Amino acid sequence: MSELPFSFHVTHTDGRARRGTMTTAHGAVETPAFMPVGTQGAVKAITHRDLEGLGAEIILGNTYHLYLRPGDDRIARLGGLHRFIGWSRPILTDSGGYQVFSLAARRRIGEDGAEFRSHLDGSLHLLTPEKAADIQANLGSDIAMVLDECVAHPCEAGPAAAAMNRTLRWAARARERMVAIRANAVDSVAVSNSGQAQFGIVQGSVYPELREESARGSVALGFEAYAIGGLSVGEPPDVMYDIVSRTTPFLPASRPRYLMGTGTPQDLVESVARGIDLFDCVLPTRNARTGQLFTSEGRINIKNARYTEDQRPPDPACSCYTCRTFSRAYLRHLFLAGEIGAASLNTLHNLNFYLDTMRRIRDAIAFRRFESFRLAFHQRLSRQATDS
Amino acid sequence: MSELPFSFHVTHTDGRARRGTMTTAHGAVETPAFMPVGTQGAVKAITHRDLEGLGAEIILGNTYHLYLRPGDDRIARLGGLHRFIGWSRPILTDSGGYQVFSLAARRRIGEDGAEFRSHLDGSLHLLTPEKAADIQANLGSDIAMVLDECVAHPCEAGPAAAAMNRTLRWAARARERMVAIRANAVDSVAVSNSGQAQFGIVQGSVYPELREESARGSVALGFEAYAIGGLSVGEPPDVMYDIVSRTTPFLPASRPRYLMGTGTPQDLVESVARGIDLFDCVLPTRNARTGQLFTSEGRINIKNARYTEDQRPPDPACSCYTCRTFSRAYLRHLFLAGEIGAASLNTLHNLNFYLDTMRRIRDAIAFRRFESFRLAFHQRLSRQATDS
């Protein structure tokens, strides 16, 4: 078996914050990085070329959605996910588990895996750790995630421990399957990306001792890198920050650390301060479509009547196409008129805000002034009240 | 009064087809030209910069929509339509009449004008020839259209003549109002574009003698240029071509001729052959949003199951971003998944097809090979059956 093209090099540290380069089969990603979410093979309301123009180096694809439609077997026949969607940079796919828990109908979790009915046509499916690995091998993403069991918040310690332990057992099965896939020993899979890395996932709800046990157990299985799952599920931000803080020390410093499904701009800064390197979240894209814009002075809701004749750009400190070209008054008009362009221009801005925040974070770490950046970032955001 | 910055120069002719340059207060437009329709201050599902990238030199705005929302008075306060929507190239606005006839509720046409209720909130409005001129002066478009009465198809000769004669009376009032606006004699109007031109409109349904009378009467009023209205309303293409053919001879060769609301790619070619210089139509943008793509070999419907694993671009002869980057299989997936990107990528392609057709028409005229271009264009389109 040839050596995996996956690697990670930390180039700068500042406190617990790290700057580095993650290399994948489809190229390098500067970290800390934010991954826009491309649920169904497209980041909603923005073209790939605009995404590239914003500097997005990696996107996320949702295994649950792509498995159900158009199907991972079909995508494999069409040359893999990169070729199918026309995106040549890195892609990370999740395991599908989170959507099974949040979207699918009549799901039933057992030791074997998660049985569920499709939210599209009601068809019955069984997602096992092996199946999640197979689907992602068919998709040919650069980073595949193991199937985990994510509990809701709040969750008692007992059920949280049970889910964490099942996640570890599933992780062992997923790793075994990945080894077999890499050895071309799984006939049902068409590998389009032989350089696919596999990340483990730490669970354990809000219990530091469970998180430590989960991290140690995951690391013992020897994944290419590790994620923290089961956060941003309704717990207060301080609790999330505390759990991140108490988990990252048990994850190897030589591997990227991925905080799944997080979060607000503040969450990104606070999590980088605690040693996180990778993020994904639907907030910038989903909120754009409902008219909420992230700005350097807080969130604004473009529907607000106060913007009816406001000729200022959404964020005067922003240099994106939307802010260079359009006023709040025009964006409000487009939103109220139901124009598709409202979603596109808002999405462009919000993603630029997130990606630019990551660039500024990386610069601050490189110049060893992350703490002053962090302070200024929070102060500026809190200076102005956020729109309702 | 300073001289109007509006001019038109024919640079090449080939049979009755003409190539020229129309100059407006916001720059030049190479003709024959197609104007993408920006109904509510935005061409649906495409950004201005992508439109500019496709080579669109002029867009159309709908007076009816902009008057109702966000309001022409508001747009005037915000510096005019160009500034409000962030588009610095030429804009033509229609008079609002067509939408009053097709969209508004409980409309009542009298000699004074058209009374109607807004399709948005039911509020009562009266659109007169003077009001249509005032609204467009507030908007500050580069080309304003007179209010006309457009009859449905079919229409008896009597009612067609009555509507044509009323259109002439309204045109005289519109011109008088425009003279007053240009002399700053209309207090209620905030002129943001002192270089606005005004086009008259020829009516007369499918009756050549009415068309001739309408053309002669319009020309006698002395507009900057003239449009043919009341076609593409359900009559067979051959009837439309015949009426165009019998109308253009009565319109001055020194002024651009605009065929309103037309049409298919074949209509563009056939109308250029009969002396038309300007077009607008919602077909490329509207059909894009329902999955219909115009290609060099006919229309295809991307929803069709035959494209499920079709790796070819929508139009192998096209060089647009969509065709360079994406397969029919992916575009079908995006459409079925309800992704906004389906509308965006389809719109980009369809508008490129229309704008590229106009470029090829202009080149063919310049090289005096328009007839052979026209023949090849139709032969290629008819070679392959169009998708249902």
XYZ file of N, CA, C and O in Angstrom, chain A residues 89-181:
372
model
N -10.752 21.061 -5.386
C -10.034 21.219 -4.115
C -10.506 20.159 -3.108
O -11.414 19.376 -3.393
N -9.913 20.138 -1.916
C -10.280 19.105 -0.938
C -11.762 19.118 -0.544
O -12.419 20.160 -0.557
N -12.250 17.915 -0.229
C -13.610 17.716 0.282
C -13.548 16.800 1.503
O -12.868 15.775 1.479
N -14.255 17.181 2.549
C -14.472 16.299 3.691
C -15.925 15.854 3.665
O -16.811 16.652 3.384
N -16.167 14.574 3.907
C -17.550 14.109 4.039
C -17.792 13.662 5.467
O -16.916 13.059 6.097
N -18.991 13.971 5.976
C -19.350 13.443 7.290
C -19.819 11.993 7.111
O -19.822 11.456 6.007
N -20.206 11.346 8.213
C -20.523 9.921 8.151
C -21.975 9.666 7.776
O -22.349 8.536 7.476
N -22.791 10.698 7.831
C -24.222 10.524 7.601
C -25.004 10.343 8.891
O -26.226 10.487 8.909
N -24.296 10.040 9.957
C -24.982 9.751 11.219
C -25.793 10.921 11.748
O -26.939 10.756 12.168
N -25.216 12.107 11.687
C -25.901 13.268 12.270
C -27.242 13.505 11.580
O -28.246 13.802 12.240
N -27.277 13.370 10.240
C -28.540 13.585 9.521
C -29.534 12.465 9.787
O -30.735 12.689 9.797
N -29.010 11.245 9.984
C -29.928 10.159 10.349
C -30.633 10.517 11.652
O -31.851 10.344 11.803
N -29.877 11.071 12.607
C -30.474 11.421 13.898
C -31.413 12.629 13.783
O -32.398 12.729 14.490
N -31.091 13.564 12.862
C -31.854 14.823 12.824
C -32.909 14.888 11.722
O -33.884 15.618 11.842
N -32.743 14.137 10.632
C -33.635 14.300 9.477
C -34.493 13.079 9.158
O -35.629 13.210 8.738
N -33.912 11.893 9.336
C -34.588 10.688 8.854
C -35.802 10.368 9.721
O -35.903 10.794 10.864
N -36.707 9.619 9.145
C -37.924 9.244 9.861
C -37.745 7.858 10.489
O -36.977 7.033 9.999
N -38.425 7.620 11.580
C -38.464 6.316 12.237
C -37.097 5.648 12.320
O -36.910 4.516 11.891
N -36.115 6.343 12.879
C -34.779 5.757 13.014
C -34.750 4.846 14.237
O -35.442 5.063 15.226
N -33.926 3.791 14.168
C -33.789 2.850 15.264
C -32.303 2.528 15.363
O -31.704 2.019 14.413
N -31.713 2.904 16.509
C -30.276 2.712 16.675
C -30.029 1.399 17.405
O -30.627 1.152 18.457
N -29.213 0.536 16.867
C -28.834 -0.697 17.538
C -27.327 -0.843 17.484
O -26.628 0.035 16.971
N -26.833 -1.939 18.010
C -25.381 -2.130 18.024
C -24.829 -2.221 16.602
O -23.715 -1.784 16.331
N -25.639 -2.787 15.715
C -25.151 -2.933 14.343
C -24.988 -1.587 13.647
O -24.023 -1.374 12.897
N -25.964 -0.680 13.892
C -25.917 0.613 13.231
C -27.243 1.325 13.397
O -27.968 1.066 14.355
N -27.559 2.199 12.457
C -28.791 2.985 12.547
C -29.694 2.639 11.369
O -29.319 2.818 10.212
N -30.881 2.113 11.702
C -31.865 1.847 10.662
C -32.760 3.071 10.559
O -33.157 3.637 11.578
N -33.076 3.487 9.332
C -33.893 4.697 9.184
C -34.650 4.650 7.876
O -34.336 3.852 6.978
N -35.654 5.516 7.790
C -36.369 5.681 6.525
C -35.982 7.025 5.924
O -35.869 8.027 6.613
N -35.773 7.020 4.615
C -35.392 8.228 3.884
C -36.429 9.324 4.067
O -37.630 9.056 4.011
N -35.975 10.562 4.289
C -36.921 11.678 4.380
C -37.467 12.039 2.997
O -38.396 12.812 2.872
N -36.873 11.442 1.933
C -37.317 11.757 0.573
C -38.450 10.848 0.110
O -39.453 11.315 -0.401
N -38.273 9.536 0.310
C -39.275 8.605 -0.244
C -39.692 7.516 0.743
O -40.415 6.588 0.363
N -39.235 7.598 2.000
C -39.665 6.627 3.000
C -38.983 5.271 2.890
O -39.291 4.362 3.678
N -38.050 5.119 1.942
C -37.381 3.822 1.785
C -36.529 3.504 3.013
O -36.050 4.390 3.710
N -36.376 2.191 3.287
C -35.685 1.725 4.491
C -34.190 1.532 4.225
O -33.808 0.957 3.197
N -33.356 2.010 5.149
C -31.908 1.911 4.981
C -31.250 1.544 6.313
O -31.787 1.852 7.375
N -30.096 0.906 6.215
C -29.319 0.592 7.419
C -27.929 1.202 7.265
O -27.191 0.857 6.327
N -27.607 2.136 8.136
C -26.282 2.759 8.089
C -25.426 2.152 9.208
O -25.703 2.370 10.388
N -24.438 1.381 8.837
C -23.519 0.778 9.805
C -22.173 1.488 9.692
O -21.940 2.239 8.740
N -21.280 1.261 10.640
C -19.939 1.854 10.517
C -19.266 1.441 9.205
O -18.588 2.261 8.576
N -19.488 0.183 8.812
C -18.889 -0.295 7.563
C -19.528 0.394 6.353
O -18.835 0.809 5.419
N -20.863 0.498 6.405
C -21.575 1.110 5.282
C -21.173 2.581 5.126
O -20.973 3.063 3.993
N -21.037 3.291 6.241
C -20.634 4.706 6.177
C -19.245 4.840 5.547
O -18.985 5.771 4.775
N -18.360 3.899 5.857
C -17.016 3.916 5.250
C -17.106 3.611 3.755
O -16.443 4.255 2.937
N -17.950 2.617 3.414
C -18.095 2.240 2.001
C -18.644 3.393 1.166
O -18.151 3.675 0.066
N -19.699 4.034 1.679
C -20.307 5.142 0.933
C -19.262 6.225 0.677
O -19.107 6.723 -0.444
N -18.521 6.592 1.728
C -17.532 7.662 1.580
C -16.387 7.240 0.665
O -15.807 8.082 -0.036
N -16.072 5.949 0.624
C -15.055 5.473 -0.329
C -15.584 5.630 -1.747
O -14.860 6.045 -2.655
N -16.864 5.328 -1.952
C -17.473 5.532 -3.264
C -17.459 7.009 -3.647
O -17.230 7.362 -4.802
N -17.740 7.870 -2.669
C -17.747 9.307 -2.944
C -16.334 9.794 -3.264
O -16.149 10.687 -4.083
N -15.336 9.199 -2.593
C -13.956 9.588 -2.864
C -13.564 10.933 -2.280
O -12.717 11.645 -2.826
N -14.169 11.281 -1.149
C -13.762 12.515 -0.469
C -12.319 12.382 0.009
O -11.768 11.281 0.064
N -11.706 13.508 0.365
C -10.327 13.471 0.856
C -10.255 13.092 2.322
O -9.254 12.549 2.773
N -11.311 13.410 3.045
C -11.391 13.061 4.463
C -12.748 12.428 4.718
O -13.786 13.029 4.407
N -12.722 11.203 5.263
C -13.951 10.501 5.627
C -14.063 10.498 7.145
O -13.064 10.430 7.856
N -15.297 10.582 7.645
C -15.518 10.544 9.095
C -16.118 9.196 9.488
O -16.878 8.595 8.722
N -15.778 8.741 10.696
C -16.368 7.490 11.185
C -17.811 7.744 11.612
O -18.181 8.867 11.970
N -18.624 6.696 11.591
C -19.995 6.800 12.096
C -19.943 6.871 13.615
O -19.263 6.062 14.264
N -20.631 7.853 14.182
C -20.657 8.003 15.646
C -22.098 8.099 16.113
O -23.008 8.306 15.322
N -22.289 7.940 17.409
C -23.616 8.142 17.981
C -23.589 9.440 18.765
O -22.875 9.568 19.767
N -24.338 10.395 18.279
C -24.355 11.734 18.876
C -25.593 11.856 19.753
O -26.711 11.661 19.263
N -25.426 12.166 21.040
C -26.593 12.307 21.918
C -27.034 13.763 21.967
O -26.251 14.673 21.689
N -28.304 13.961 22.321
C -28.856 15.309 22.405
C -28.362 15.983 23.688
O -27.739 15.364 24.537
N -28.646 17.276 23.816
C -28.346 17.992 25.046
C -29.656 18.439 25.669
O -30.505 18.975 24.960
N -29.900 18.272 26.966
C -28.986 17.621 27.909
C -29.092 16.100 27.830
O -30.077 15.572 27.346
N -28.077 15.427 28.345
C -28.039 13.962 28.361
C -27.412 13.516 29.677
O -26.357 14.037 30.073
N -28.061 12.587 30.351
C -27.510 12.050 31.611
C -26.177 11.354 31.350
O -25.911 10.898 30.222
N -25.377 11.230 32.388
C -24.041 10.643 32.240
C -24.115 9.197 31.742
O -23.273 8.762 30.939
N -25.129 8.447 32.222
C -25.234 7.042 31.828
C -25.415 6.866 30.339
O -24.577 6.216 29.670
N -26.466 7.420 29.773
C -26.651 7.310 28.318
C -25.498 7.929 27.528
O -25.130 7.427 26.462
N -24.906 9.002 28.060
C -23.783 9.633 27.366
C -22.600 8.674 27.299
O -21.931 8.557 26.267
N -22.357 7.960 28.405
C -21.254 6.991 28.433
C -21.541 5.833 27.479
O -20.645 5.357 26.762
N -22.802 5.390 27.471
C -23.165 4.275 26.585
C -22.940 4.647 25.124
O -22.378 3.862 24.349
N -23.377 5.874 24.744
C -23.214 6.315 23.351
C -21.733 6.490 23.019
O -21.285 6.168 21.911
N -20.984 7.009 23.996
C -19.538 7.205 23.773
C -18.854 5.854 23.545
O -18.032 5.692 22.635
N -19.238 4.865 24.370
C -18.611 3.546 24.226
C -19.022 2.865 22.923
O -18.207 2.211 22.275
N -20.299 3.029 22.562
C -20.717 2.466 21.274
C -19.962 3.152 20.133
O -19.544 2.491 19.174
N -19.765 4.467 20.249
C -19.012 5.204 19.222
C -17.598 4.625 19.080
O -17.082 4.479 17.967
N -17.006 4.260 20.216
C -15.654 3.659 20.153
C -15.695 2.293 19.454
O -14.811 1.982 18.649
N -16.715 1.488 19.802
C -16.819 0.173 19.142
C -17.053 0.348 17.642
O -16.462 -0.361 16.821
N -17.910 1.319 17.305
C -18.155 1.604 15.875
C -16.883 2.100 15.193
O -16.627 1.771 14.038
N -16.113 2.905 15.923
C -14.872 3.459 15.348
C -13.902 2.329 14.997
O -13.241 2.354 13.946
N -13.819 1.335 15.880
C -12.926 0.200 15.615
C -13.371 -0.535 14.349
O -12.554 -0.911 13.496
N -14.712 -0.720 14.214
C -15.226 -1.394 13.013
C -14.968 -0.546 11.759
O -14.604 -1.071 10.691
N -15.149 0.786 11.898
C -14.936 1.682 10.752
C -13.476 1.647 10.315
O -13.163 1.654 9.111
N -12.566 1.597 11.314
C -11.149 1.579 10.969
C -10.774 0.269 10.281
O -10.040 0.268 9.281
N -11.332 -0.801 10.803
C -11.066 -2.101 10.193
C -11.546 -2.116 8.735
O -10.863 -2.606 7.841
N -12.734 -1.540 8.529
C -13.259 -1.480 7.174
C -12.366 -0.635 6.276
O -12.117 -0.986 5.114
N -11.893 0.487 6.811
C -11.047 1.368 6.013
C -9.766 0.648 5.606
O -9.309 0.782 4.457
N -9.204 -0.119 6.525
C -7.987 -0.875 6.203
C -8.280 -1.851 5.060
O -7.486 -1.986 4.120
N -9.458 -2.483 5.123
C -9.835 -3.427 4.066
C -10.050 -2.697 2.740
O -9.625 -3.164 1.675
N -10.712 -1.526 2.805
C -10.944 -0.743 1.580
C -9.615 -0.350 0.950
O -9.413 -0.467 -0.256
